[in-house]
PDB file of C-alpha atoms in Angstrom:
ATOM      1  CA  MET O1162      85.749  92.418  99.070  1.00 65.00           C
ATOM      2  CA  LEU O1163      86.906  95.537  97.234  1.00 74.00           C
ATOM      3  CA  ASN O1164      90.209  97.095  98.406  1.00 76.00           C
ATOM      4  CA  ALA O1165      91.412 100.585  97.498  1.00 79.00           C
ATOM      5  CA  PHE O1166      94.245 102.932  98.367  1.00 76.00           C
ATOM      6  CA  PHE O1167      93.698 106.529  99.399  1.00 75.00           C
ATOM      7  CA  THR O1168      95.957 109.362 100.475  1.00 75.00           C
ATOM      8  CA  GLN O1169      95.321 111.726 103.333  1.00 74.00           C
ATOM      9  CA  PRO O1170      97.225 114.732 104.589  1.00 73.00           C
ATOM     10  CA  VAL O1171      98.841 114.346 108.012  1.00 73.00           C
ATOM     11  CA  ILE O1172      98.940 117.658 109.840  1.00 68.00           C
ATOM     12  CA  ASP O1173     100.915 119.009 112.777  1.00 64.00           C
ATOM     13  CA  VAL O1174      98.359 120.652 115.032  1.00 59.00           C
ATOM     14  CA  ALA O1175     101.146 122.453 116.895  1.00 65.00           C
ATOM     15  CA  GLU O1176     102.228 124.290 113.748  1.00 66.00           C
ATOM     16  CA  ASP O1177      99.052 125.949 112.497  1.00 68.00           C
ATOM     17  CA  SER O1178      97.783 122.716 110.943  1.00 66.00           C
ATOM     18  CA  LYS O1179     100.769 122.505 108.591  1.00 69.00           C
ATOM     19  CA  VAL O1180     100.722 119.388 106.397  1.00 72.00           C
ATOM     20  CA  VAL O1181     103.804 117.378 107.383  1.00 72.00           C
ATOM     21  CA  GLN O1182     103.305 114.336 105.184  1.00 75.00           C
ATOM     22  CA  THR O1183     100.867 112.350 103.094  1.00 76.00           C
ATOM     23  CA  GLY O1184      99.602 109.087 104.529  1.00 76.00           C
ATOM     24  CA  LEU O1185      98.843 106.109 102.336  1.00 74.00           C
ATOM     25  CA  LEU O1186      95.678 104.344 103.505  1.00 74.00           C
ATOM     26  CA  THR O1187      94.197 101.004 102.571  1.00 77.00           C
ATOM     27  CA  LYS O1188      90.457 100.649 102.910  1.00 80.00           C
ATOM     28  CA  VAL O1189      87.940  97.947 102.085  1.00 80.00           C
ATOM     29  CA  TYR O1190      84.379  98.468 100.999  1.00 87.00           C
ATOM     30  CA  ASP O1191      81.862  97.023 103.437  1.00 86.00           C
ATOM     31  CA  TYR O1192      78.908  96.100 101.242  1.00 89.00           C
ATOM     32  CA  SER O1193      76.688  95.251 104.209  1.00 90.00           C
ATOM     33  CA  ASN O1194      76.982  98.811 105.575  1.00 89.00           C
ATOM     34  CA  SER O1195      77.587 100.587 102.241  1.00 91.00           C
ATOM     35  CA  LYS O1196      80.746 102.367 103.382  1.00 88.00           C
ATOM     36  CA  TRP O1197      84.550 102.249 103.261  1.00 84.00           C
ATOM     37  CA  ARG O1198      86.353 101.062 106.383  1.00 82.00           C
ATOM     38  CA  VAL O1199      89.878 100.354 107.567  1.00 73.00           C
ATOM     39  CA  PRO O1200      90.595  96.619 107.317  1.00 74.00           C
ATOM     40  CA  LYS O1201      91.263  94.742 110.537  1.00 73.00           C
ATOM     41  CA  ASP O1202      94.074  92.424 109.445  1.00 68.00           C
ATOM     42  CA  LEU O1203      95.161  93.387 105.973  1.00 67.00           C
ATOM     43  CA  LYS O1204      98.931  93.418 105.491  1.00 76.00           C
ATOM     44  CA  VAL O1205     100.113  95.259 102.402  1.00 81.00           C
ATOM     45  CA  SER O1206     103.672  94.574 101.314  1.00 85.00           C
ATOM     46  CA  MET O1207     106.139  97.420 100.986  1.00 88.00           C
ATOM     47  CA  ARG O1208     106.568  96.693  97.287  1.00 89.00           C
ATOM     48  CA  THR O1209     102.797  97.031  96.774  1.00 88.00           C
ATOM     49  CA  GLN O1210     102.731 100.341  98.654  1.00 89.00           C
ATOM     50  CA  LEU O1211     105.584 101.632  96.489  1.00 91.00           C
ATOM     51  CA  LYS O1212     103.750 100.543  93.320  1.00 90.00           C
ATOM     52  CA  VAL O1213     100.732 102.536  94.475  1.00 87.00           C
ATOM     53  CA  ILE O1214     102.956 105.598  94.954  1.00 87.00           C
ATOM     54  CA  ASP O1215     104.310 105.040  91.423  1.00 87.00           C
ATOM     55  CA  SER O1216     100.752 105.270  90.109  1.00 86.00           C
ATOM     56  CA  PHE O1217     100.330 108.854  91.337  1.00 80.00           C
ATOM     57  CA  LYS O1218     100.855 111.247  88.472  1.00 69.00           C
ATOM     58  CA  ASN O1219     102.191 114.115  90.575  1.00 75.00           C
ATOM     59  CA  ARG O1220     104.259 112.594  93.385  1.00 70.00           C
ATOM     60  CA  SER O1221     106.064 115.850  94.115  1.00 68.00           C
ATOM     61  CA  LYS O1222     102.897 117.283  95.698  1.00 75.00           C
ATOM     62  CA  LEU O1223     102.837 114.425  98.218  1.00 76.00           C
ATOM     63  CA  GLY O1224     105.899 115.663 100.116  1.00 81.00           C
ATOM     64  CA  ARG O1225     106.951 113.171 102.795  1.00 86.00           C
ATOM     65  CA  ILE O1226     104.980 109.921 102.488  1.00 89.00           C
ATOM     66  CA  GLY O1227     103.819 107.763 105.382  1.00 88.00           C
ATOM     67  CA  LEU O1228     103.927 103.996 104.897  1.00 90.00           C
ATOM     68  CA  MET O1229     102.690 101.175 107.110  1.00 87.00           C
ATOM     69  CA  ILE O1230     105.237  98.516 108.004  1.00 90.00           C
ATOM     70  CA  SER O1231     105.159  95.411 110.155  1.00 88.00           C
ATOM     71  CA  LEU O1232     107.880  94.926 112.738  1.00 90.00           C
ATOM     72  CA  GLU O1233     109.020  91.852 110.805  1.00 92.00           C
ATOM     73  CA  ASP O1234     109.534  93.975 107.671  1.00 93.00           C
ATOM     74  CA  PHE O1235     111.090  96.834 109.646  1.00 95.00           C
ATOM     75  CA  VAL O1236     113.934  94.631 110.891  1.00 95.00           C
ATOM     76  CA  ASN O1237     114.407  93.053 107.452  1.00 95.00           C
ATOM     77  CA  GLU O1238     117.425  94.715 105.828  1.00 96.00           C
ATOM     78  CA  ARG O1239     116.135  93.854 102.347  1.00 96.00           C
ATOM     79  CA  VAL O1240     113.029  95.981 102.965  1.00 96.00           C
ATOM     80  CA  LEU O1241     115.220  98.890 104.051  1.00 97.00           C
ATOM     81  CA  GLU O1242     117.295  98.487 100.878  1.00 96.00           C
ATOM     82  CA  VAL O1243     114.101  98.628  98.779  1.00 96.00           C
ATOM     83  CA  LEU O1244     113.122 101.900 100.478  1.00 96.00           C
ATOM     84  CA  LYS O1245     116.603 103.379 100.048  1.00 96.00           C
ATOM     85  CA  GLN O1246     116.679 102.437  96.370  1.00 95.00           C
ATOM     86  CA  TYR O1247     113.222 103.920  95.829  1.00 93.00           C
ATOM     87  CA  LEU O1248     114.267 107.229  97.387  1.00 93.00           C
ATOM     88  CA  ARG O1249     117.433 107.327  95.257  1.00 94.00           C
ATOM     89  CA  GLU O1250     115.368 106.779  92.101  1.00 92.00           C
ATOM     90  CA  HIS O1251     112.538 109.161  93.040  1.00 90.00           C
ATOM     91  CA  GLN O1252     114.098 112.456  94.053  1.00 87.00           C
ATOM     92  CA  ASP O1253     110.689 114.162  93.747  1.00 85.00           C
ATOM     93  CA  ILE O1254     109.658 112.611  97.091  1.00 87.00           C
ATOM     94  CA  ASP O1255     110.683 114.416 100.276  1.00 89.00           C
ATOM     95  CA  GLY O1256     111.171 111.130 102.138  1.00 91.00           C
ATOM     96  CA  PHE O1257     109.314 108.428 104.026  1.00 93.00           C
ATOM     97  CA  THR O1258     107.902 107.992 107.476  1.00 92.00           C
ATOM     98  CA  VAL O1259     107.354 104.337 108.331  1.00 92.00           C
ATOM     99  CA  GLU O1260     104.609 103.527 110.812  1.00 88.00           C
ATOM    100  CA  ILE O1261     105.314 100.286 112.672  1.00 87.00           C
ATOM    101  CA  ILE O1262     101.853  98.817 113.105  1.00 81.00           C
ATOM    102  CA  ASP O1263     102.613  95.944 115.469  1.00 83.00           C
ATOM    103  CA  PHE O1264     105.293  97.290 117.798  1.00 83.00           C
ATOM    104  CA  ASP O1265     103.707  95.376 120.668  1.00 81.00           C
ATOM    105  CA  THR O1266     105.221  92.181 119.190  1.00 83.00           C
ATOM    106  CA  LEU O1267     108.812  93.419 119.697  1.00 86.00           C
ATOM    107  CA  GLU O1268     111.032  90.729 121.206  1.00 90.00           C
ATOM    108  CA  ASN O1269     114.576  91.930 120.475  1.00 90.00           C
ATOM    109  CA  MET O1270     115.278  95.549 121.375  1.00 91.00           C
ATOM    110  CA  GLU O1271     118.912  95.377 120.209  1.00 93.00           C
ATOM    111  CA  ILE O1272     117.939  94.497 116.627  1.00 93.00           C
ATOM    112  CA  PHE O1273     115.270  97.191 116.719  1.00 92.00           C
ATOM    113  CA  LYS O1274     117.809  99.809 117.873  1.00 93.00           C
ATOM    114  CA  LYS O1275     120.293  98.750 115.178  1.00 95.00           C
ATOM    115  CA  MET O1276     117.670  99.007 112.433  1.00 95.00           C
ATOM    116  CA  THR O1277     116.331 102.295 113.801  1.00 94.00           C
ATOM    117  CA  ALA O1278     119.796 103.809 113.396  1.00 95.00           C
ATOM    118  CA  GLN O1279     119.961 102.568 109.796  1.00 97.00           C
ATOM    119  CA  TYR O1280     116.564 104.068 108.913  1.00 96.00           C
ATOM    120  CA  ARG O1281     117.469 107.391 110.510  1.00 94.00           C
ATOM    121  CA  ALA O1282     120.794 107.450 108.654  1.00 95.00           C
ATOM    122  CA  VAL O1283     118.894 107.668 105.357  1.00 94.00           C
ATOM    123  CA  LYS O1284     116.375 110.159 106.772  1.00 87.00           C
ATOM    124  CA  ILE O1285     113.461 107.745 107.028  1.00 95.00           C
ATOM    125  CA  LYS O1286     111.400 108.753 110.046  1.00 92.00           C
ATOM    126  CA  ILE O1287     109.850 106.130 112.327  1.00 91.00           C
ATOM    127  CA  VAL O1288     106.442 106.238 114.009  1.00 86.00           C
ATOM    128  CA  VAL O1289     105.236 103.562 116.423  1.00 82.00           C
ATOM    129  CA  THR O1290     101.566 102.696 116.942  1.00 66.00           C
ATOM    130  CA  ASN O1291      99.683 100.036 118.930  1.00 55.00           C
ATOM    131  CA  ILE O1292     101.813 100.400 122.045  1.00 48.00           C
TER     132      ILE O1292
END
């Protein structure tokens, strides 16, 4: 199966359709239906997502970038350090928004709260899906 990364603008419909960030999407080509689709269970590591961002020639036009993250990676301090280091080294990016894709698996709210504070301290926004 063929995998590819795409970007898409994320807009705020409350603010005259202003683009608020660029989302990084992973899609797979479905040969049986001859079209691209969102994969059901494809986990893409944070390092891979950051390598894809590195491949863009003009990152400064992306603004804030949305990344997908599993809850397991979100509470992993090493992943946060990778994101912090990337932002320090790439000042042309406005920042990240991490989208937790499996929030429904949360078991420890205290760890989640602690990590949320750490992400916010470095201006990484958090979005939760699949509630």
